[in-house]
Amino acid sequence: MSVGEFKPLVVAFCCNWCSYAGADLAGTSRLQYPAEVKIIKVPCSCRVNPLFVLRAFQKGADGVIICGCHPGDCHYSTGNYYTRRRITLLYSMLDYLGIEKGRTHLEWVSAAEGVKFATVMNKFVEQVYELGENRRLEDWRCKS
Amino acid sequence: MTNMSRDVLHTLSSTSIEKCMSCGRCSASCPVADEMNIMPHQFVALLKRREVEKLMESNTLWKCLSCFACIERCPRGVEPAKIVEASRLAVIRQQGESHISADEIPKYLESESDLPQQLLVSAFRKYRG
Amino acid sequence: MKRIGVFVCHCGTNIAATVDVVKVVEAAKLEPGVVHAAEYPYLCSEAGQNMIIKAVDEFGLTGVVVSACSPRMHETTFRKAAAKAGLNPFMVEISNIREQCSWIHKDSKDGTEKSIILTRAAIAKVHLNEPLHPGESKVTKRALVIGGGIAGIQTALDIAEAGFPVDIVESTPSIGGKMAQLDKTFPTLDCSACILTPKMVDAAAHENITLHTYSEIEKVEGFVGDFTITIRKKARYVDMKNCTGCGLCYEKCPVKKAPSEFEQGLIKRTAIYTPFAQAVPNVPVIDKTQCIKLKTGKCGLCEKVCTPKAIVFDQQDELITEKYGAVIIATGYDQISLEKFGEYSYNSPDVITGLEFERLTNAAGPTGGDLIRLSDKKKPRSVTFIQCIGSRDTSKRGKPYCSKICCMYTAKHAMLIRDKYPQIEVNVFYIDVRTPGKNFDEFYRRSAEEYGVNYIKGQVGKIIDQGEFLTLQSVDMLGGKRMDLQTDLVVLATAIEPVKSVRIIASMLTASIDTNNFMTEAHPKLKPVESPTAGVFLSGVCQGPKDIPETVAQAGATAAKVIGLLVKDKLMTNPCTAESNEKFCNGCSACTKVCPYGAIAYDDGIVHVNKALCQGCGACAVTCPSGAMDLQGFSNRQLMAEVDAICR
Amino acid sequence: MQELMKAKAQEMLSNGSVTRVLAWKKGDFETNPEPAFFTKHVDDMVYNQYCATNLSNFMVGVEKEEGKTLVFLKPCDTFSFNQLLKENRISRDKAYIIGVGCEGVKVIDEMQETGALLEKCNVCTKIKHMVYDELIGEDVTRRVTDDPLTRFKDIEAIEKMDAGERFAFWQGEFSKCIRCNACRNACPPCGCKKCVFDNDNYDTAQKANVTTFEEQMFHIIRAYHVAGRCTDCGECTRVCPQDIPLHLLNRKFIKDINALYGEFQAGADIETLGPLTDFNIDQDAEPSIVYDRG
């Protein structure tokens, strides 16, 4: 990466049943969203451990977004209800510690919402661009 | 004379006419629907069609007792009486003046018209400019 | 270190047009552990798969990464290919460079760079993949049907016909359910009892069907293929074996004050009773809240007249425990309570519900089918039906959904009246008449056109009981006028709701239920008769309002799915399950509380995961503070390795 | 009161109804009594306003030992006891609990009294014993000086700062961390047999903080892991040799939980589901609430 040209890195955790399928639909519909987004598949949004979110920031991610089925539509019935509480508290804590709010996000995206998936990613990446490089939560050892 | 849009009535009444499924329970529940030239369910329908002036000219505004039976019985939470009420306010706003003053109240109370006190209170609230 | 092979697919030009596949291959070769990397136009083709199989052998691969389309597309294909090559199928990971790269990025540089990163993440994950083996669990070849209405009976008969034993648990003294109460059935007007009773008898006589009437589910343990269920057989105080069903006991019973459930409370029944003449089994029960002998120790008249000595006053509830492979919920519905709808004067004897009307018009009912007003026993001059009472109601009083059966049964009721008593005037207040269904609209139109039923688009605001008649404050919306309609009898098309007990049953079975207490299906379109909980199936109105033809069709579909499960000897279980490391488990049991399947059990300081129950969501792994709980296939280390590889 | 306690302890030890007594004993100075097990004589036992240590945590250590333990618990300590009970870390029948009255714990600086009470005592809400077999001196007057609601005032103050200030504040605090793990050891719910930060299988093992991030990570995750389980006993802050106000992390979670999911006090009973192992389908806030509050 050349100096001065900031290109953020965004990690997206997507649940297998809704959001990953939503991303696939965005793909089959040829809806553009930034290449900065890298998707990691998890079975359910409730599989996302706060440790993973912090780990991503630690290793240099500039934004982390979690996507899951809409509440009530979870493949595992109740998984995303736990996600909703856990991630609300985690994001609130990160905010409390002074981490910029724009770097974290959670969105419910169903398998049918390819357009929403692309829109959400476009918006989120734009937001991260505005915030610039993640300096507050980063392990300097791992950055060249 | 009027540029009262549906949206203004909408805001004033703060009801959601989109929820109406045209069951007619409001008119069926209304004790004075007989005497109205526009019945409560038609009132909602006309608002949907943005025919606001018709509403403001209708006698429904003066016939409605504000008993709220229509609100009570509506299965969808549309609250027709609030629309009537909003239309009244809209009419008054257009006129833009005070129609009743505190001094006049004793006169009505003493008169032989048997006006209910509740009516006077709400009239005072509504028509004092 | 694993020996990893990376295969990059062109997908014709789908990928290759945007992503420089050769660059991806070259980049992959630089990753640790990658001993072979290649590209191919169509990896999913037989030739492509063979290329992978050959490479596994040639390079001694222990892990495979396929960079191609979405894993939702061809993950299974490539895993099968790996298995053919002798590799554990779960040593294959897919990186999605089509849906997530070539199709959404126009810029070749961006697309290629991202493909390299995604491939890198998949390689990082494969390094940590462990061979996974789907477990096996046995299938008990027996089904349990909860609810003995038409849905339960039909499901049970179909399963039994396929050769599997079925038990029906019914909470009332007889099977038959709501259909037994109905008079005629739309749209053909054939007699409900005439078509149902033979089925009830078939069920009772079938060698594969066991009936547990007057019984309830007490406890559920286990999982698909291997449920252990305890059934409480409530004390009947009548010996099922000795009773001949002669009926002398209830003829002699001096208590005659209990409202008859079957007759919708329109008449009274005795303390010892069979709910209706065609009850199956035809064995009475004693209502212990009414029986003088059971309450005070005196009386015992029934015992004296019973020659086969079938009355057993000291009978106790009996618990039976049985193993089942599948459970079918067929608990049905009730009409909602009209308590909150004071304006409809339901407390008036001349305002009745649809189901009450069924009894009133039934030849076997309390009036022998004679349509009368219950207040003065006179024949009504007019009858008025009101639709959508409590249905489509988003205020807290009613139900937001359409009850679906009322439009049709009201047309039926109206037609029956006009057919039998042409002099009676019949009005129907409706909001919308909904008649989708074979011959349904024709039926409705016949009631209006041939039978002269007066349909009024509008509603009733209030019913006033004036003794002689009822006054309906109503509106005719098409005529645009307010009316005070006088009528002699009112029938309210009361909303239906799932029986209250279904919530308890659902929670025992860990099956999900929606806000209206309807059972949730696994998929609204593609798995309409399965619940999301494996081994639990749905039949009838417990899943959503439906009429008899639909219920019977669904009951058959449910039976087919159940048979499909029961014919299997073994079930393969999902290998991506949670696993607890005993060494690190604190035993706090937080994981047991978040598991939607009850798959985790706490025992003596540690927890155990039941692999057959676990569906692999991972809720437990995140709840576990010590990290003792992990999810195979999506382990903490694997996911963090992916994070690390992406963020490198 | 101390004498009553000693007499009871000696009696129960002597007649064999308990195998050991868990209490506080005289330390090197009068102001630093330390937790101790007594198996024969209780002569050294003390109880006064310097006895800060939450003894519930030490019950985990003797859970597998033979015999019953007599333990003295201040009202707030009983919440921790309940929480440990709820998490199967200890058994109720292995403990004989004597609830002791508490007038608040004094702040000690350089072995000298400062005249103040611990902050948690000033805003104490945990006045009643939640679990006990017997009570001694439970009616001693409590000295709650502040309205218990003010326990969130420090958190509100931090919330009012802008993100940069908050970051600077916490950076300053965390940078003092020497990873001595005192907070971890003193915290009753933070008692994993193997901590994720010590577990080589987890890829997160870090014995010492190498970077600023690791300081944050450790404390965020520690607070997160005890969220919904923390009784707000304040031991983390009290034992921190670097005076990091760690309770401000835990209390932030408590404040959020109370606001978003209804009032919850960990350890008040052993049945209620913890807020993170529970949910409310219709009423739970969306994570966007974090962004909406500006």
XYZ file of N, CA and C in Angstrom, chain C residues 345 347-351 373 375-376 381 462-473 484-490:
87
model
N -72.543 -8.591 22.996
C -73.520 -9.211 23.909
C -73.518 -10.735 23.844
N -73.085 -12.674 26.047
C -73.758 -13.271 27.201
C -75.258 -13.497 26.945
N -75.783 -12.914 25.864
C -77.182 -13.164 25.518
C -77.300 -14.578 24.943
N -78.347 -15.333 25.340
C -78.477 -16.707 24.811
C -78.705 -16.733 23.311
N -79.122 -15.609 22.742
C -79.420 -15.606 21.316
C -78.267 -15.089 20.468
N -77.129 -14.906 21.120
C -75.912 -14.588 20.370
C -74.973 -15.771 20.563
N -84.341 -20.249 19.034
C -83.657 -19.311 19.911
C -83.555 -19.959 21.281
N -83.273 -18.536 24.084
C -83.929 -17.783 25.155
C -85.389 -18.198 25.320
N -86.113 -18.227 24.205
C -87.539 -18.513 24.330
C -87.963 -19.749 23.540
N -87.181 -15.656 13.281
C -87.693 -15.187 12.000
C -86.540 -14.770 11.091
N -72.643 -2.756 17.498
C -73.122 -3.152 18.808
C -74.373 -4.006 18.676
N -74.509 -4.974 19.574
C -75.703 -5.806 19.599
C -76.445 -5.513 20.894
N -77.715 -5.180 20.779
C -78.505 -4.911 21.978
C -79.586 -5.979 22.093
N -79.545 -6.715 23.183
C -80.540 -7.762 23.405
C -81.799 -7.107 23.946
N -82.870 -7.129 23.157
C -84.094 -6.482 23.597
C -85.171 -7.490 23.934
N -84.731 -8.707 24.293
C -85.674 -9.731 24.730
C -86.335 -10.417 23.547
N -87.322 -9.779 22.985
C -88.040 -10.321 21.838
C -87.121 -10.533 20.635
N -86.239 -9.575 20.488
C -85.330 -9.617 19.339
C -84.024 -8.912 19.722
N -83.108 -8.941 18.785
C -81.843 -8.252 19.007
C -81.766 -7.098 18.021
N -81.227 -5.966 18.501
C -81.031 -4.868 17.570
C -79.534 -4.762 17.266
N -79.229 -4.733 15.984
C -77.837 -4.619 15.577
C -77.586 -3.217 15.044
N -76.762 -2.476 15.751
C -76.353 -1.177 15.210
C -75.305 -1.463 14.169
N -80.346 0.090 11.928
C -80.574 -0.609 13.174
C -81.357 -1.856 12.803
N -80.638 -2.913 12.556
C -81.253 -4.120 12.048
C -81.802 -4.948 13.199
N -83.032 -5.406 13.046
C -83.602 -6.276 14.073
C -83.520 -7.709 13.596
N -83.068 -8.547 14.498
C -82.919 -9.950 14.119
C -83.161 -10.812 15.354
N -83.413 -12.099 15.129
C -83.774 -12.953 16.262
C -82.606 -13.763 16.792
N -81.651 -14.016 15.926
C -80.528 -14.859 16.351
C -79.273 -14.352 15.647
N -78.189 -14.261 16.419
C -76.941 -13.792 15.820
C -75.887 -14.873 15.957
